[in-house]
CSV table of C-alpha atoms in Angstrom, one decimal:
chain,number,residue,atom,x,y,z
T,1,PHE,CA,-2.3,55.8,3.3
T,2,PHE,CA,-2.5,54.3,6.7
T,3,GLY,CA,0.1,51.8,7.8
T,4,LEU,CA,1.4,50.4,11.1
T,5,SER,CA,2.9,47.2,12.4
T,6,GLY,CA,2.9,45.7,15.8
T,7,LEU,CA,-0.8,46.6,16.5
T,8,SER,CA,-3.0,44.3,18.6
T,9,GLY,CA,-6.7,44.0,19.2
T,10,THR,CA,-9.7,44.1,16.8
T,11,ILE,CA,-10.1,46.2,13.7
T,12,PRO,CA,-12.6,48.9,14.6
T,13,SER,CA,-15.5,49.3,12.3
T,14,GLU,CA,-15.1,53.1,12.8
T,15,MET,CA,-12.2,52.9,10.3
T,16,GLY,CA,-14.9,52.8,7.7
T,17,LEU,CA,-15.4,56.6,8.3
T,18,ILE,CA,-12.1,57.2,6.5
T,19,THR,CA,-13.8,57.1,3.1
T,20,THR,CA,-10.8,58.6,1.2
T,21,LEU,CA,-8.5,55.9,2.3
T,22,GLU,CA,-6.4,54.6,-0.6
T,23,SER,CA,-4.0,52.2,1.1
T,24,LEU,CA,-4.1,50.3,4.3
T,25,ALA,CA,-1.1,48.2,5.6
T,26,LEU,CA,-1.3,46.4,9.0
T,27,PRO,CA,0.9,43.4,8.4
T,28,ASP,CA,2.9,41.4,11.0
T,29,ALA,CA,0.7,42.5,13.9
T,30,ALA,CA,-1.5,40.8,16.5
T,31,LEU,CA,-4.9,41.7,15.1
T,32,GLU,CA,-7.7,39.4,16.1
T,33,GLY,CA,-11.4,38.9,15.6
T,34,PRO,CA,-13.3,39.3,12.3
T,35,ILE,CA,-12.7,41.7,9.5
T,36,PRO,CA,-15.7,44.2,9.7
T,37,SER,CA,-17.7,43.8,6.5
T,38,GLU,CA,-18.9,47.4,6.6
T,39,LEU,CA,-15.4,48.7,6.0
T,40,PHE,CA,-15.4,47.5,2.4
T,41,SER,CA,-18.5,49.4,1.4
T,42,SER,CA,-16.8,52.6,2.6
T,43,TRP,CA,-13.4,52.1,1.1
T,44,THR,CA,-14.2,52.3,-2.5
T,45,LEU,CA,-11.0,54.3,-3.3
T,46,LEU,CA,-8.7,51.6,-1.7
T,47,THR,CA,-6.0,50.4,-4.1
T,48,SER,CA,-3.9,48.3,-1.6
T,49,LEU,CA,-5.0,46.3,1.5
T,50,ASP,CA,-2.4,44.4,3.5
T,51,LEU,CA,-3.5,42.5,6.6
T,52,SER,CA,-1.0,39.7,6.2
T,53,ASN,CA,0.7,37.6,8.8
T,54,ASN,CA,-1.2,38.5,11.9
T,55,THR,CA,0.2,35.3,13.4
T,56,SER,CA,0.6,36.8,16.9
T,57,GLY,CA,-3.1,37.4,17.1
T,58,ASN,CA,-6.0,35.5,15.7
T,59,LEU,CA,-7.4,37.4,12.7
T,60,SER,CA,-10.3,34.9,12.3
T,61,SER,CA,-12.9,35.7,9.8
T,62,SER,CA,-14.5,34.8,6.5
T,63,ILE,CA,-13.7,37.0,3.6
T,64,PRO,CA,-16.8,39.3,3.4
T,65,THR,CA,-18.7,39.3,0.2
T,66,GLU,CA,-18.5,43.1,0.4
T,67,ILE,CA,-14.9,42.7,-0.9
T,68,GLY,CA,-16.5,43.2,-4.3
T,69,TYR,CA,-16.9,46.9,-3.6
T,70,LEU,CA,-13.2,47.5,-3.7
T,71,THR,CA,-13.1,47.8,-7.5
T,72,GLU,CA,-9.9,50.0,-7.4
T,73,LEU,CA,-7.9,47.4,-5.6
T,74,SER,CA,-4.6,46.3,-7.2
T,75,GLN,CA,-3.2,44.4,-4.2
T,76,LEU,CA,-5.0,42.2,-1.7
T,77,ARG,CA,-2.8,40.5,0.9
T,78,LEU,CA,-4.6,38.5,3.6
T,79,GLU,CA,-2.1,35.6,3.8
T,80,GLY,CA,-0.9,34.1,7.1
T,81,ASN,CA,-4.0,34.5,9.2
T,82,SER,CA,-6.9,32.3,10.4
T,83,LEU,CA,-9.4,33.1,7.6
T,84,PHE,CA,-12.0,30.5,7.1
T,85,GLY,CA,-15.0,29.8,4.8
T,86,SER,CA,-14.9,30.0,1.0
T,87,ILE,CA,-13.4,32.5,-1.4
T,88,PRO,CA,-16.4,34.7,-2.3
T,89,SER,CA,-17.4,34.8,-6.0
T,90,GLU,CA,-17.5,38.6,-5.6
T,91,ILE,CA,-13.7,38.5,-5.8
T,92,GLY,CA,-14.2,38.4,-9.6
T,93,LEU,CA,-15.4,42.1,-9.5
T,94,LEU,CA,-11.9,43.3,-8.7
T,95,ASN,CA,-10.9,43.7,-12.3
T,96,LYS,CA,-7.8,45.9,-11.4
T,97,LEU,CA,-6.3,43.3,-9.0
T,98,GLU,CA,-2.7,42.4,-9.7
T,99,ASP,CA,-1.7,40.6,-6.5
T,100,LEU,CA,-4.1,38.2,-4.7
T,101,SER,CA,-2.4,36.6,-1.7
T,102,LEU,CA,-4.7,34.4,0.4
T,103,GLN,CA,-2.2,31.6,1.2
T,104,SER,CA,-1.6,30.0,4.6
T,105,ASN,CA,-5.2,30.3,6.0
T,106,SER,CA,-7.9,27.8,6.6
T,107,LEU,CA,-10.1,28.6,3.5
T,108,THR,CA,-12.4,25.9,2.3
T,109,GLY,CA,-14.7,25.3,-0.7
T,110,ASN,CA,-14.0,25.5,-4.4
T,111,ILE,CA,-11.9,28.0,-6.2
T,112,PRO,CA,-14.6,30.2,-7.7
T,113,SER,CA,-14.8,30.3,-11.5
T,114,GLU,CA,-15.0,34.1,-11.2
T,115,ILE,CA,-11.3,34.1,-10.5
T,116,GLY,CA,-11.0,34.1,-14.3
T,117,LEU,CA,-12.4,37.6,-14.4
T,118,LEU,CA,-9.2,39.0,-12.7
T,119,SER,CA,-7.8,40.1,-16.1
T,120,GLU,CA,-4.9,42.1,-14.5
T,121,ALA,CA,-3.8,39.4,-12.0
T,122,ARG,CA,-0.1,38.7,-12.1
T,123,GLN,CA,0.2,36.7,-8.9
T,124,LEU,CA,-2.4,34.2,-7.6
T,125,PHE,CA,-1.4,32.7,-4.3
T,126,LEU,CA,-3.9,30.3,-2.8
T,127,GLN,CA,-1.6,27.7,-1.4
T,128,SER,CA,-1.7,26.1,2.0
T,129,ASN,CA,-5.4,26.1,2.6
T,130,ASN,CA,-8.1,23.5,2.5
T,131,LEU,CA,-9.5,24.3,-0.9
T,132,VAL,CA,-11.3,21.4,-2.7
T,133,GLY,CA,-12.8,20.6,-6.1
T,134,PRO,CA,-11.3,21.2,-9.5
T,135,ILE,CA,-9.1,24.0,-10.8
T,136,PRO,CA,-11.6,26.0,-12.8
T,137,SER,CA,-11.1,26.0,-16.5
T,138,GLU,CA,-11.7,29.8,-16.4
T,139,ILE,CA,-8.1,30.1,-15.1
T,140,GLY,CA,-7.2,30.2,-18.8
T,141,LEU,CA,-8.8,33.6,-19.1
T,142,LEU,CA,-5.8,35.0,-17.2
T,143,SER,CA,-3.6,34.4,-20.2
T,144,GLY,CA,-2.7,38.0,-20.7
T,145,SER,CA,-1.4,38.7,-17.2
T,146,ILE,CA,-0.7,35.8,-14.8
T,147,ARG,CA,3.0,35.2,-14.0
T,148,GLU,CA,2.9,33.1,-10.8
T,149,LEU,CA,0.2,30.5,-9.9
T,150,LYS,CA,0.5,28.8,-6.5
T,151,LEU,CA,-2.2,26.3,-5.6
T,152,GLN,CA,-0.1,23.8,-3.7
T,153,LYS,CA,-1.0,22.1,-0.4
T,154,ASN,CA,-4.7,22.1,-0.8
T,155,LYS,CA,-7.2,19.3,-1.4
T,156,LEU,CA,-7.8,20.0,-5.1
T,157,THR,CA,-9.1,17.1,-7.2
T,158,SER,CA,-10.1,16.3,-10.8
T,159,THR,CA,-7.9,16.8,-13.8
T,160,ILE,CA,-5.6,19.7,-14.7
T,161,PRO,CA,-7.6,21.7,-17.2
T,162,SER,CA,-6.2,22.0,-20.7
T,163,GLU,CA,-6.8,25.7,-20.5
T,164,ILE,CA,-3.7,25.9,-18.3
T,165,GLY,CA,-1.8,25.9,-21.6
T,166,LEU,CA,-3.2,29.3,-22.5
T,167,LEU,CA,-1.2,31.0,-19.7
T,168,SER,CA,1.6,31.9,-22.0
T,169,ARG,CA,3.1,34.5,-19.6
T,170,LEU,CA,3.3,32.1,-16.7
T,171,HIS,CA,6.8,31.9,-15.1
T,172,TYR,CA,6.0,29.7,-12.1
T,173,MET,CA,3.3,27.1,-11.4
T,174,CYS,CA,3.2,25.0,-8.3
T,175,LEU,CA,0.3,22.5,-7.9
T,176,LYS,CA,2.1,20.0,-5.6
T,177,VAL,CA,0.5,18.1,-2.7
T,178,ASN,CA,-3.0,18.0,-3.9
T,179,ALA,CA,-5.1,15.1,-5.2
T,180,LEU,CA,-5.2,16.0,-8.9
T,181,THR,CA,-5.9,13.1,-11.2
T,182,GLY,CA,-5.7,12.2,-14.9
T,183,SER,CA,-2.9,12.8,-17.3
T,184,LEU,CA,-0.8,15.8,-17.9
T,185,PRO,CA,-2.4,17.9,-20.6
T,186,THR,CA,-0.3,18.2,-23.8
T,187,GLU,CA,-1.3,21.9,-23.8
T,188,MET,CA,1.3,22.4,-21.1
T,189,GLY,CA,3.9,22.4,-23.9
T,190,LYS,CA,2.6,25.9,-24.7
T,191,LEU,CA,3.9,27.4,-21.5
T,192,ASN,CA,6.9,28.8,-23.3
T,193,GLN,CA,7.9,31.2,-20.5
T,194,ILE,CA,7.6,28.8,-17.6
T,195,GLU,CA,10.7,28.5,-15.4
T,196,GLU,CA,9.4,26.0,-12.8
T,197,LEU,CA,6.7,23.4,-13.1
T,198,ASN,CA,6.0,21.5,-9.9
T,199,LEU,CA,3.3,18.8,-9.9
T,200,ARG,CA,4.8,16.7,-7.1
T,201,SER,CA,2.7,14.5,-4.9
T,202,ASN,CA,-0.6,14.3,-6.7
T,203,LYS,CA,-2.4,11.3,-8.2
T,204,LEU,CA,-1.6,11.9,-11.8
T,205,THR,CA,-1.5,9.1,-14.3
T,206,GLY,CA,-0.6,8.6,-18.0
T,207,VAL,CA,2.6,9.3,-19.8
T,208,ILE,CA,4.9,12.3,-19.7
T,209,PRO,CA,3.9,14.4,-22.8
T,210,SER,CA,6.7,14.8,-25.4
T,211,GLU,CA,5.4,18.4,-25.7
T,212,LEU,CA,7.2,19.2,-22.4
T,213,GLY,CA,10.3,19.4,-24.5
T,214,LEU,CA,9.0,22.7,-25.8
T,215,LEU,CA,9.4,24.4,-22.4
T,216,SER,CA,12.6,26.0,-23.4
T,217,GLN,CA,12.8,28.4,-20.4
T,218,THR,CA,12.3,25.7,-17.8
T,219,LYS,CA,14.8,25.4,-15.0
T,220,ALA,CA,12.9,22.9,-12.8
T,221,LEU,CA,10.6,20.1,-14.0
T,222,ILE,CA,9.2,18.3,-10.9
T,223,LEU,CA,6.7,15.4,-11.5
T,224,ASP,CA,7.8,13.0,-8.7
T,225,SER,CA,5.6,11.1,-6.2
T,226,ASN,CA,2.5,10.7,-8.3
T,227,ARG,CA,3.0,6.9,-8.1
T,228,ASN,CA,1.2,6.2,-11.4
T,229,ILE,CA,2.8,8.3,-14.1
T,230,SER,CA,3.9,5.7,-16.6
T,231,GLY,CA,5.4,5.2,-20.0
T,232,SER,CA,8.9,6.2,-21.0
T,233,ILE,CA,10.8,9.4,-20.5
T,234,PRO,CA,10.4,11.2,-23.8
T,235,SER,CA,13.6,11.8,-25.7
T,236,GLU,CA,12.4,15.4,-26.3
T,237,ILE,CA,13.5,16.1,-22.8
T,238,GLY,CA,16.9,16.7,-24.3
T,239,LEU,CA,15.5,19.9,-26.0
T,240,LEU,CA,15.6,21.6,-22.5
T,241,MET,CA,19.4,21.6,-22.8
T,242,ASN,CA,20.0,25.3,-22.2
T,243,ARG,CA,18.1,25.9,-19.0
T,244,LEU,CA,17.0,22.8,-17.1
T,245,GLU,CA,18.7,22.4,-13.7
T,246,THR,CA,16.4,20.0,-11.9
T,247,LEU,CA,14.6,17.0,-13.3
T,248,GLN,CA,12.7,15.0,-10.6
T,249,LEU,CA,10.6,12.1,-11.8
T,250,TYR,CA,11.0,9.6,-8.9
T,251,SER,CA,8.4,7.5,-7.3
T,252,ASN,CA,6.3,6.8,-10.4
T,253,LYS,CA,5.9,3.8,-12.7
T,254,ILE,CA,8.0,5.1,-15.6
T,255,THR,CA,9.3,2.3,-17.8
T,256,GLY,CA,11.7,2.0,-20.7
T,257,SER,CA,15.3,3.0,-20.9
T,258,ILE,CA,16.9,6.3,-19.7
T,259,PRO,CA,17.1,8.3,-22.9
T,260,SER,CA,20.6,9.2,-24.1
T,261,GLU,CA,19.3,12.7,-24.8
T,262,ILE,CA,19.5,13.4,-21.1
T,263,GLY,CA,23.2,13.8,-21.7
T,264,LEU,CA,22.4,17.0,-23.6
T,265,LEU,CA,21.1,18.8,-20.5
T,266,LYS,CA,24.3,20.7,-19.9
T,267,GLN,CA,22.9,22.9,-17.0
T,268,LEU,CA,21.4,19.9,-15.1
T,269,LYS,CA,22.4,19.8,-11.4
T,270,THR,CA,19.8,17.3,-10.0
T,271,LEU,CA,18.6,14.1,-11.8
T,272,ASP,CA,16.2,12.0,-9.6
T,273,LEU,CA,14.8,9.0,-11.4
T,274,TYR,CA,14.7,6.5,-8.5
T,275,SER,CA,11.9,4.2,-7.6
T,276,ASN,CA,10.5,3.7,-11.0
T,277,ASN,CA,10.4,0.7,-13.4
T,278,LEU,CA,13.2,1.8,-15.7
T,279,GLY,CA,15.3,-0.8,-17.5
T,280,GLY,CA,18.2,-1.1,-19.9
T,281,THR,CA,21.7,0.1,-19.3
T,282,ILE,CA,22.9,3.4,-17.9
T,283,PRO,CA,23.6,5.6,-20.9
T,284,THR,CA,27.2,6.6,-21.3
T,285,GLU,CA,26.0,10.1,-22.3
T,286,LEU,CA,25.3,10.9,-18.6
T,287,GLY,CA,29.0,11.5,-18.4
T,288,GLN,CA,28.4,14.7,-20.4
T,289,LEU,CA,26.5,16.3,-17.5
T,290,GLY,CA,29.3,18.5,-16.4
T,291,ARG,CA,27.3,20.4,-13.8
T,292,ILE,CA,25.5,17.5,-12.2
T,293,GLN,CA,25.6,17.4,-8.4
T,294,ALA,CA,23.1,14.7,-7.5
T,295,LEU,CA,22.3,11.5,-9.5
T,296,ALA,CA,19.7,9.0,-8.2
T,297,LEU,CA,18.9,6.0,-10.3
T,298,ASN,CA,18.4,3.6,-7.4
T,299,SER,CA,15.4,1.2,-7.0
T,300,ASN,CA,14.9,0.5,-10.7
T,301,LYS,CA,15.3,-3.2,-10.7
T,302,ALA,CA,15.3,-3.6,-14.4
T,303,ILE,CA,18.4,-1.4,-14.9
T,304,THR,CA,21.3,-3.8,-15.9
T,305,GLY,CA,24.8,-3.7,-17.3
T,306,PRO,CA,27.9,-2.1,-16.1
T,307,ILE,CA,28.4,1.3,-14.4
T,308,PRO,CA,29.8,3.4,-17.3
T,309,SER,CA,33.3,4.7,-16.8
T,310,GLU,CA,32.1,8.0,-18.3
T,311,LEU,CA,30.4,8.8,-15.0
T,312,GLY,CA,33.9,9.7,-13.9
T,313,LEU,CA,33.7,12.8,-16.0
T,314,MET,CA,31.0,14.3,-13.8
T,315,GLN,CA,33.5,16.5,-11.8
T,316,GLU,CA,30.7,18.4,-9.9
T,317,ILE,CA,28.9,15.3,-8.6
T,318,GLU,CA,28.4,15.0,-4.9
T,319,THR,CA,26.0,12.0,-4.6
T,320,ILE,CA,25.4,9.0,-6.8
T,321,SER,CA,22.7,6.5,-5.8
T,322,LEU,CA,22.7,3.3,-7.9
T,323,ASN,CA,21.6,0.7,-5.3
T,324,SER,CA,18.7,-1.7,-5.6
T,325,ASN,CA,19.2,-2.2,-9.3
T,326,ASN,CA,20.6,-5.2,-11.3
T,327,ILE,CA,23.8,-3.4,-12.5
T,328,GLU,CA,27.2,-5.2,-12.3
T,329,SER,CA,28.8,-4.8,-9.0
T,330,SER,CA,32.2,-3.6,-10.2
T,331,ILE,CA,32.9,0.1,-9.9
T,332,PRO,CA,35.1,1.6,-12.6
T,333,SER,CA,38.3,3.2,-11.4
T,334,GLU,CA,37.3,6.5,-13.0
T,335,ILE,CA,34.7,6.9,-10.2
T,336,GLY,CA,37.7,7.4,-7.9
T,337,LEU,CA,38.5,10.7,-9.7
T,338,LEU,CA,35.3,12.3,-8.3
T,339,ARG,CA,36.6,14.3,-5.5
T,340,ARG,CA,33.3,15.8,-4.3
T,341,ILE,CA,31.5,12.5,-3.7
T,342,LYS,CA,30.2,12.6,-0.1
């Protein structure tokens, strides 16, 4: 093992002479220059490599194709640097890799299909780069291992592959702030261990699949700011009653009435449905949301009728936004019982 922090300067190629090295940790330093490719052909016993967060320096390099020699590697952490170029296909040779962290660099090109060969990968963090192209369908080959998938803040395009639904051990998936298109695959309903699903700020279209009601472990369902998700909110959303805390569907083109089944979401703290095309009346069942803290239904011009007096039962509520609708202007006296309103 070799580990230091606070170092500066370049990584000397002579480190490749340490052929028995099993772990190298040089995080949070001021390293600069390229990563010498000859190191990787010498470090064939290496199980952990951490060169992360050299933000005080300028560790600027492509990821050498020789990375494929590190077949014993279980952890590769290169996040928070100035790495550029594409992710080499040779990354797929690292069949013992559990943690791949390449986020917060300047990587470009496509996500290589060989990523699907990382059969032991538990964490795949590629967010905050400039990656383009589709999410490879081979991602579904990680079904036996992957727990966290973070691809947000790139320039990914095309549709979400249906093979995503094979990732039955996935706990967290964030694809927000890309340019993904098409509809949400119904296969997402098979992600029965997912706790947070975040698809915010893409270009997704189509309806919200009723199969999302099968995500029984989900605490946060975030589909807002896609602009063109349409259709109604499926009543099956009420099946998420035991865990769901955050439901954000705002800034889309969702129509129909707010389903009364939302009142079953007894753990819900945030309900953001504003800036859609919702209509009908506000369901009285929303008064059953005993833990709700923020309710935003504003800017749905087709919502009509009175403000239900039952909203006065939401004792944890801090903010209610109902403006820019066609609801009746009178406010029920029960709203005055809400002591936490800001």
